[in-house]
PDB file of C-alpha atoms in Angstrom:
ATOM      1  CA  ASP Z 268      19.559   7.457  -2.675  1.00  0.00           C
ATOM      2  CA  GLY Z 269      17.459   7.047   0.185  1.00  0.00           C
ATOM      3  CA  GLY Z 270      15.993   3.827   1.794  1.00  0.00           C
ATOM      4  CA  ILE Z 271      15.355   1.984   4.892  1.00  0.00           C
ATOM      5  CA  THR Z 272      18.629  -0.788   5.165  1.00  0.00           C
ATOM      6  CA  GLN Z 273      17.221  -3.586   7.429  1.00  0.00           C
ATOM      7  CA  SER Z 274      20.170  -6.113   8.178  1.00  0.00           C
ATOM      8  CA  PRO Z 275      20.833  -8.598   7.907  1.00  0.00           C
ATOM      9  CA  LYS Z 276      18.691 -10.343   5.722  1.00  0.00           C
ATOM     10  CA  TYR Z 277      18.477 -13.955   7.359  1.00  0.00           C
ATOM     11  CA  LEU Z 278      19.521 -14.522  11.171  1.00  0.00           C
ATOM     12  CA  PHE Z 279      19.615 -17.490  12.954  1.00  0.00           C
ATOM     13  CA  ARG Z 280      18.394 -17.782  17.226  1.00  0.00           C
ATOM     14  CA  LYS Z 281      19.242 -20.762  19.471  1.00  0.00           C
ATOM     15  CA  GLU Z 282      17.236 -21.294  22.276  1.00  0.00           C
ATOM     16  CA  GLY Z 283      17.451 -19.333  24.925  1.00  0.00           C
ATOM     17  CA  GLN Z 284      19.711 -16.263  23.199  1.00  0.00           C
ATOM     18  CA  ASN Z 285      18.209 -13.019  22.599  1.00  0.00           C
ATOM     19  CA  VAL Z 286      19.128 -11.286  18.771  1.00  0.00           C
ATOM     20  CA  THR Z 287      18.941  -7.544  17.327  1.00  0.00           C
ATOM     21  CA  LEU Z 288      17.372  -6.627  14.190  1.00  0.00           C
ATOM     22  CA  SER Z 289      18.877  -3.480  12.814  1.00  0.00           C
ATOM     23  CA  CYS Z 290      16.503  -0.919  11.084  1.00  0.00           C
ATOM     24  CA  GLU Z 291      18.809   2.529   9.702  1.00  0.00           C
ATOM     25  CA  GLN Z 292      17.027   5.185   7.160  1.00  0.00           C
ATOM     26  CA  ASN Z 293      18.085   8.162   5.795  1.00  0.00           C
ATOM     27  CA  LEU Z 294      14.776   9.522   4.868  1.00  0.00           C
ATOM     28  CA  ASN Z 295      15.198  11.869   8.025  1.00  0.00           C
ATOM     29  CA  HIS Z 296      11.450  10.739   8.911  1.00  0.00           C
ATOM     30  CA  ASP Z 297      10.353  11.371  12.679  1.00  0.00           C
ATOM     31  CA  ALA Z 298       8.474   7.782  12.674  1.00  0.00           C
ATOM     32  CA  MET Z 299       9.281   3.933  12.516  1.00  0.00           C
ATOM     33  CA  TYR Z 300       7.458   1.047  13.042  1.00  0.00           C
ATOM     34  CA  TRP Z 301       8.716  -2.865  13.355  1.00  0.00           C
ATOM     35  CA  TYR Z 302       6.066  -5.558  12.021  1.00  0.00           C
ATOM     36  CA  ARG Z 303       6.077  -9.205  12.338  1.00  0.00           C
ATOM     37  CA  GLN Z 304       4.549 -11.182   9.016  1.00  0.00           C
ATOM     38  CA  ASP Z 305       4.037 -14.479   9.507  1.00  0.00           C
ATOM     39  CA  PRO Z 306       2.819 -16.968   6.393  1.00  0.00           C
ATOM     40  CA  GLY Z 307      -0.689 -15.541   4.110  1.00  0.00           C
ATOM     41  CA  GLN Z 308      -1.246 -13.191   6.616  1.00  0.00           C
ATOM     42  CA  GLY Z 309      -1.331  -9.416   7.117  1.00  0.00           C
ATOM     43  CA  LEU Z 310       1.725  -7.392   8.870  1.00  0.00           C
ATOM     44  CA  ARG Z 311       1.478  -7.414  13.052  1.00  0.00           C
ATOM     45  CA  LEU Z 312       2.543  -4.060  14.616  1.00  0.00           C
ATOM     46  CA  ILE Z 313       5.489  -5.135  17.039  1.00  0.00           C
ATOM     47  CA  TYR Z 314       6.553  -1.642  18.318  1.00  0.00           C
ATOM     48  CA  TYR Z 315       6.702   1.945  17.227  1.00  0.00           C
ATOM     49  CA  SER Z 316       8.210   5.262  18.156  1.00  0.00           C
ATOM     50  CA  GLN Z 317       7.550   8.985  17.059  1.00  0.00           C
ATOM     51  CA  ILE Z 318      10.201  10.696  17.778  1.00  0.00           C
ATOM     52  CA  VAL Z 319      13.722  10.195  18.988  1.00  0.00           C
ATOM     53  CA  ASN Z 320      13.908   8.307  22.817  1.00  0.00           C
ATOM     54  CA  ASP Z 321       9.948   7.400  23.133  1.00  0.00           C
ATOM     55  CA  PHE Z 322       8.567   4.595  21.714  1.00  0.00           C
ATOM     56  CA  GLN Z 323       5.344   2.153  22.280  1.00  0.00           C
ATOM     57  CA  LYS Z 324       4.303  -1.165  22.545  1.00  0.00           C
ATOM     58  CA  GLY Z 325       2.515  -2.649  19.266  1.00  0.00           C
ATOM     59  CA  ASP Z 326      -0.075  -5.437  18.843  1.00  0.00           C
ATOM     60  CA  ILE Z 327       2.547  -7.988  19.650  1.00  0.00           C
ATOM     61  CA  ALA Z 328       5.185  -6.764  21.851  1.00  0.00           C
ATOM     62  CA  GLU Z 329       5.704  -9.252  24.093  1.00  0.00           C
ATOM     63  CA  GLY Z 330       8.738 -10.877  23.837  1.00  0.00           C
ATOM     64  CA  TYR Z 331      10.867  -7.784  22.226  1.00  0.00           C
ATOM     65  CA  SER Z 332      12.393  -4.386  23.387  1.00  0.00           C
ATOM     66  CA  VAL Z 333      13.404  -1.473  20.881  1.00  0.00           C
ATOM     67  CA  SER Z 334      15.575   1.456  21.350  1.00  0.00           C
ATOM     68  CA  ARG Z 335      15.256   4.801  19.785  1.00  0.00           C
ATOM     69  CA  GLU Z 336      18.374   6.423  21.460  1.00  0.00           C
ATOM     70  CA  LYS Z 337      19.150   8.287  17.598  1.00  0.00           C
ATOM     71  CA  LYS Z 338      16.492   9.513  14.292  1.00  0.00           C
ATOM     72  CA  GLU Z 339      18.073   6.395  12.251  1.00  0.00           C
ATOM     73  CA  SER Z 340      18.450   3.627  14.052  1.00  0.00           C
ATOM     74  CA  PHE Z 341      15.458   1.326  15.512  1.00  0.00           C
ATOM     75  CA  PRO Z 342      16.463  -1.093  16.845  1.00  0.00           C
ATOM     76  CA  LEU Z 343      14.197  -4.332  17.771  1.00  0.00           C
ATOM     77  CA  THR Z 344      15.434  -7.143  20.091  1.00  0.00           C
ATOM     78  CA  VAL Z 345      13.897 -10.752  20.042  1.00  0.00           C
ATOM     79  CA  THR Z 346      14.300 -12.164  23.296  1.00  0.00           C
ATOM     80  CA  SER Z 347      13.954 -15.733  24.603  1.00  0.00           C
ATOM     81  CA  ALA Z 348      10.847 -14.704  26.195  1.00  0.00           C
ATOM     82  CA  GLN Z 349       9.857 -14.698  22.188  1.00  0.00           C
ATOM     83  CA  LYS Z 350       8.638 -18.381  22.141  1.00  0.00           C
ATOM     84  CA  ASN Z 351       7.731 -18.728  18.372  1.00  0.00           C
ATOM     85  CA  PRO Z 352      10.150 -16.066  16.892  1.00  0.00           C
ATOM     86  CA  THR Z 353       9.931 -17.712  13.261  1.00  0.00           C
ATOM     87  CA  ALA Z 354       8.375 -14.933  10.952  1.00  0.00           C
ATOM     88  CA  PHE Z 355       9.864 -12.578   8.167  1.00  0.00           C
ATOM     89  CA  TYR Z 356      10.353  -8.754  10.365  1.00  0.00           C
ATOM     90  CA  LEU Z 357      10.181  -5.476   8.581  1.00  0.00           C
ATOM     91  CA  CYS Z 358      10.522  -2.278   9.770  1.00  0.00           C
ATOM     92  CA  ALA Z 359       9.035   0.769   8.410  1.00  0.00           C
ATOM     93  CA  SER Z 360       9.262   4.620   8.653  1.00  0.00           C
ATOM     94  CA  SER Z 361       7.083   7.722   7.935  1.00  0.00           C
ATOM     95  CA  SER Z 362       7.672  11.592   7.398  1.00  0.00           C
ATOM     96  CA  GLY Z 363       4.065  12.330   9.449  1.00  0.00           C
ATOM     97  CA  ARG Z 364       0.230  11.957  10.172  1.00  0.00           C
ATOM     98  CA  ASP Z 365      -1.119  10.297   6.596  1.00  0.00           C
ATOM     99  CA  GLN Z 366       2.151   9.999   4.804  1.00  0.00           C
ATOM    100  CA  PRO Z 367       2.727   6.327   3.249  1.00  0.00           C
ATOM    101  CA  GLN Z 368       5.210   4.734   5.205  1.00  0.00           C
ATOM    102  CA  HIS Z 369       8.836   3.742   3.459  1.00  0.00           C
ATOM    103  CA  PHE Z 370       9.915  -0.836   4.039  1.00  0.00           C
ATOM    104  CA  GLY Z 371      13.227  -1.900   4.001  1.00  0.00           C
ATOM    105  CA  ASP Z 372      13.754  -5.410   2.883  1.00  0.00           C
ATOM    106  CA  GLY Z 373      13.480  -7.509   5.773  1.00  0.00           C
ATOM    107  CA  THR Z 374      14.890  -9.501   8.155  1.00  0.00           C
ATOM    108  CA  ARG Z 375      14.369 -13.852   8.267  1.00  0.00           C
ATOM    109  CA  LEU Z 376      14.715 -15.348  11.236  1.00  0.00           C
ATOM    110  CA  SER Z 377      14.324 -18.857  12.187  1.00  0.00           C
ATOM    111  CA  ILE Z 378      15.386 -21.299  14.939  1.00  0.00           C
ATOM    112  CA  LEU Z 379      18.544 -23.511  14.940  1.00  0.00           C
TER     113      LEU Z 379
ATOM    114  CA  GLY Q 243     -10.984  -9.814  -1.820  1.00  0.00           C
ATOM    115  CA  GLU Q 244      -8.535 -10.018   1.392  1.00  0.00           C
ATOM    116  CA  SER Q 245      -8.862 -12.013   4.247  1.00  0.00           C
ATOM    117  CA  VAL Q 246      -7.073 -13.409   6.694  1.00  0.00           C
ATOM    118  CA  GLY Q 247      -5.714 -17.012   6.999  1.00  0.00           C
ATOM    119  CA  LEU Q 248      -2.774 -19.432   5.506  1.00  0.00           C
ATOM    120  CA  HIS Q 249      -4.306 -19.088   1.972  1.00  0.00           C
ATOM    121  CA  LEU Q 250      -4.103 -16.148   0.592  1.00  0.00           C
ATOM    122  CA  PRO Q 251      -6.611 -15.220  -2.182  1.00  0.00           C
ATOM    123  CA  THR Q 252      -5.432 -15.305  -5.943  1.00  0.00           C
ATOM    124  CA  LEU Q 253      -6.336 -13.351  -8.790  1.00  0.00           C
ATOM    125  CA  SER Q 254      -4.447 -15.118 -12.177  1.00  0.00           C
ATOM    126  CA  VAL Q 255      -4.603 -12.915 -15.149  1.00  0.00           C
ATOM    127  CA  GLN Q 256      -3.174 -12.658 -19.067  1.00  0.00           C
ATOM    128  CA  GLU Q 257      -0.617 -10.294 -19.981  1.00  0.00           C
ATOM    129  CA  GLY Q 258      -2.241  -7.323 -21.022  1.00  0.00           C
ATOM    130  CA  ASP Q 259      -5.757  -7.523 -19.425  1.00  0.00           C
ATOM    131  CA  ASN Q 260      -7.333  -5.666 -16.751  1.00  0.00           C
ATOM    132  CA  SER Q 261      -6.602  -6.385 -12.986  1.00  0.00           C
ATOM    133  CA  ILE Q 262      -9.002  -5.754 -10.637  1.00  0.00           C
ATOM    134  CA  ILE Q 263      -7.933  -6.545  -6.848  1.00  0.00           C
ATOM    135  CA  ASN Q 264     -10.612  -6.050  -3.563  1.00  0.00           C
ATOM    136  CA  CYS Q 265     -10.311  -5.055  -0.286  1.00  0.00           C
ATOM    137  CA  ALA Q 266     -12.711  -5.094   2.127  1.00  0.00           C
ATOM    138  CA  TYR Q 267     -11.955  -2.481   5.181  1.00  0.00           C
ATOM    139  CA  SER Q 268     -12.967  -2.469   8.546  1.00  0.00           C
ATOM    140  CA  ASN Q 269     -12.457   0.808  10.696  1.00  0.00           C
ATOM    141  CA  SER Q 270     -15.630   3.339   9.256  1.00  0.00           C
ATOM    142  CA  ALA Q 271     -13.594   6.155  10.541  1.00  0.00           C
ATOM    143  CA  SER Q 272     -10.519   5.705   8.801  1.00  0.00           C
ATOM    144  CA  ASP Q 273      -9.883   8.596   6.434  1.00  0.00           C
ATOM    145  CA  TYR Q 274      -6.397   6.891   4.789  1.00  0.00           C
ATOM    146  CA  PHE Q 275      -6.347   4.428   3.165  1.00  0.00           C
ATOM    147  CA  ILE Q 276      -2.640   2.714   0.610  1.00  0.00           C
ATOM    148  CA  TRP Q 277      -1.489  -0.097  -1.807  1.00  0.00           C
ATOM    149  CA  TYR Q 278       1.088  -1.976  -1.404  1.00  0.00           C
ATOM    150  CA  LYS Q 279       2.662  -4.180  -3.641  1.00  0.00           C
ATOM    151  CA  GLN Q 280       5.000  -6.916  -2.404  1.00  0.00           C
ATOM    152  CA  GLU Q 281       7.794  -9.073  -4.275  1.00  0.00           C
ATOM    153  CA  SER Q 282       8.584 -12.569  -2.481  1.00  0.00           C
ATOM    154  CA  GLY Q 283      11.826 -11.993   0.215  1.00  0.00           C
ATOM    155  CA  LYS Q 284      11.278  -8.487  -0.472  1.00  0.00           C
ATOM    156  CA  GLY Q 285       9.161  -5.506   1.403  1.00  0.00           C
ATOM    157  CA  PRO Q 286       6.060  -3.929   0.503  1.00  0.00           C
ATOM    158  CA  GLN Q 287       6.108  -0.876  -2.177  1.00  0.00           C
ATOM    159  CA  PHE Q 288       4.205   1.667  -1.769  1.00  0.00           C
ATOM    160  CA  ILE Q 289       1.881   1.644  -5.259  1.00  0.00           C
ATOM    161  CA  ILE Q 290      -0.704   4.177  -4.509  1.00  0.00           C
ATOM    162  CA  ASP Q 291      -2.563   5.899  -1.420  1.00  0.00           C
ATOM    163  CA  ILE Q 292      -5.909   7.859  -1.039  1.00  0.00           C
ATOM    164  CA  ARG Q 293      -7.353   9.927   1.238  1.00  0.00           C
ATOM    165  CA  SER Q 294     -11.353   9.456   2.590  1.00  0.00           C
ATOM    166  CA  ASN Q 295     -12.821  12.737   0.981  1.00  0.00           C
ATOM    167  CA  MET Q 296     -11.607  11.406  -2.044  1.00  0.00           C
ATOM    168  CA  ASP Q 297     -12.996   8.123  -3.646  1.00  0.00           C
ATOM    169  CA  LYS Q 298     -11.363   7.872  -6.719  1.00  0.00           C
ATOM    170  CA  ARG Q 299      -7.610   8.431  -7.122  1.00  0.00           C
ATOM    171  CA  GLN Q 300      -5.170   7.469 -10.992  1.00  0.00           C
ATOM    172  CA  GLY Q 301      -1.581   6.951 -10.630  1.00  0.00           C
ATOM    173  CA  GLN Q 302       0.571   5.294 -13.615  1.00  0.00           C
ATOM    174  CA  ARG Q 303      -1.293   2.361 -14.771  1.00  0.00           C
ATOM    175  CA  VAL Q 304      -3.199   2.143 -11.713  1.00  0.00           C
ATOM    176  CA  THR Q 305      -6.420   3.422 -10.209  1.00  0.00           C
ATOM    177  CA  VAL Q 306      -7.816   2.982  -6.324  1.00  0.00           C
ATOM    178  CA  LEU Q 307     -10.966   2.998  -5.992  1.00  0.00           C
ATOM    179  CA  LEU Q 308     -12.767   3.253  -2.632  1.00  0.00           C
ATOM    180  CA  ASN Q 309     -16.160   3.031  -1.699  1.00  0.00           C
ATOM    181  CA  LYS Q 310     -16.617   4.682   1.971  1.00  0.00           C
ATOM    182  CA  THR Q 311     -20.285   3.015   2.164  1.00  0.00           C
ATOM    183  CA  VAL Q 312     -19.633   0.048   2.046  1.00  0.00           C
ATOM    184  CA  LYS Q 313     -16.106   0.293   3.486  1.00  0.00           C
ATOM    185  CA  HIS Q 314     -14.457  -1.354   0.733  1.00  0.00           C
ATOM    186  CA  LEU Q 315     -11.220  -0.262  -1.744  1.00  0.00           C
ATOM    187  CA  SER Q 316     -10.280  -1.891  -5.044  1.00  0.00           C
ATOM    188  CA  LEU Q 317      -6.735  -0.592  -6.748  1.00  0.00           C
ATOM    189  CA  GLN Q 318      -7.657  -1.921 -10.927  1.00  0.00           C
ATOM    190  CA  ILE Q 319      -4.196  -1.986 -12.483  1.00  0.00           C
ATOM    191  CA  ALA Q 320      -4.089  -1.498 -16.438  1.00  0.00           C
ATOM    192  CA  ALA Q 321      -1.986  -3.360 -19.050  1.00  0.00           C
ATOM    193  CA  THR Q 322      -1.368  -6.300 -16.447  1.00  0.00           C
ATOM    194  CA  GLN Q 323       2.592  -7.198 -17.150  1.00  0.00           C
ATOM    195  CA  PRO Q 324       4.748 -10.170 -15.892  1.00  0.00           C
ATOM    196  CA  GLY Q 325       6.345  -7.690 -13.578  1.00  0.00           C
ATOM    197  CA  ASP Q 326       3.120  -6.655 -11.866  1.00  0.00           C
ATOM    198  CA  SER Q 327       2.837 -10.790 -10.082  1.00  0.00           C
ATOM    199  CA  ALA Q 328       2.935 -10.182  -6.552  1.00  0.00           C
ATOM    200  CA  VAL Q 329       0.796  -9.671  -3.682  1.00  0.00           C
ATOM    201  CA  TYR Q 330      -0.989  -7.160  -2.645  1.00  0.00           C
ATOM    202  CA  PHE Q 331      -1.749  -5.465   0.108  1.00  0.00           C
ATOM    203  CA  CYS Q 332      -4.116  -3.017   1.279  1.00  0.00           C
ATOM    204  CA  ALA Q 333      -3.662  -1.090   4.446  1.00  0.00           C
ATOM    205  CA  GLU Q 334      -6.253   1.394   6.330  1.00  0.00           C
ATOM    206  CA  LYS Q 335      -4.284   3.852   9.230  1.00  0.00           C
ATOM    207  CA  GLY Q 336      -4.886   2.501  12.759  1.00  0.00           C
ATOM    208  CA  ARG Q 337      -5.555   4.569  15.074  1.00  0.00           C
ATOM    209  CA  VAL Q 338      -1.827   4.969  16.518  1.00  0.00           C
ATOM    210  CA  ASN Q 339      -0.871   6.502  12.603  1.00  0.00           C
ATOM    211  CA  ASP Q 340       0.682   2.960  12.292  1.00  0.00           C
ATOM    212  CA  MET Q 341      -1.334   1.228   8.970  1.00  0.00           C
ATOM    213  CA  ARG Q 342      -2.878  -2.261   9.414  1.00  0.00           C
ATOM    214  CA  PHE Q 343      -2.643  -4.543   6.910  1.00  0.00           C
ATOM    215  CA  GLY Q 344      -4.976  -6.882   5.482  1.00  0.00           C
ATOM    216  CA  ALA Q 345      -3.780 -10.783   4.306  1.00  0.00           C
ATOM    217  CA  GLY Q 346      -3.461  -9.912   1.052  1.00  0.00           C
ATOM    218  CA  THR Q 347      -3.383 -11.215  -2.996  1.00  0.00           C
ATOM    219  CA  ARG Q 348      -1.442 -12.870  -5.049  1.00  0.00           C
ATOM    220  CA  LEU Q 349      -1.320 -11.257  -8.688  1.00  0.00           C
ATOM    221  CA  THR Q 350      -0.249 -13.834 -11.278  1.00  0.00           C
ATOM    222  CA  VAL Q 351       0.160 -12.972 -14.521  1.00  0.00           C
ATOM    223  CA  LYS Q 352      -0.103 -15.131 -17.176  1.00  0.00           C
ATOM    224  CA  PRO Q 353       2.353 -14.807 -20.663  1.00  0.00           C
TER     225      PRO Q 353
END
């Protein structure tokens, strides 16, 4: 079954700690995206990557970093610089322009 | 309709009735739109999409209507079932081929 796998499902961060959220897809999609979802709000774009070894900042990239070393993988690091990291993080991928984005089931990040 | 904020618009319907969820989008140049369904604790699930060269598109039990004149999108669900209870988002294509999402509408289906 093709899809997007996000792990872990729940993650806790201590003060001053960096944490990395995993996103893997086996849909052979070129483009991948990270969104943040806060209660009662729409998804906001953190970073996106249209192709391997290339990625761009979205609307709320401060305090986050990404890498795209493989087509299948687009991990997101939430750094200690992100002062309000508690949120639901969603990874998505798409095959190209004007094609729907498909989402994983998210990682819920909380502060200890 | 959708709005940004802490309180989602809600729609409550009786099982078997038709549901209509509305969405106003912002960019008159947007040419691609999607409706997603999100259940609690899960990622958004694709329902149906529509391109700007169309006014209407039908899927299984769902219809999307696009009115470009007033920048309005609607999702109609026929014979709503309890399994349809979820938050529904409309999304428009952004400038970098990302999607721009509304805050969502919570649909509750009463048995």
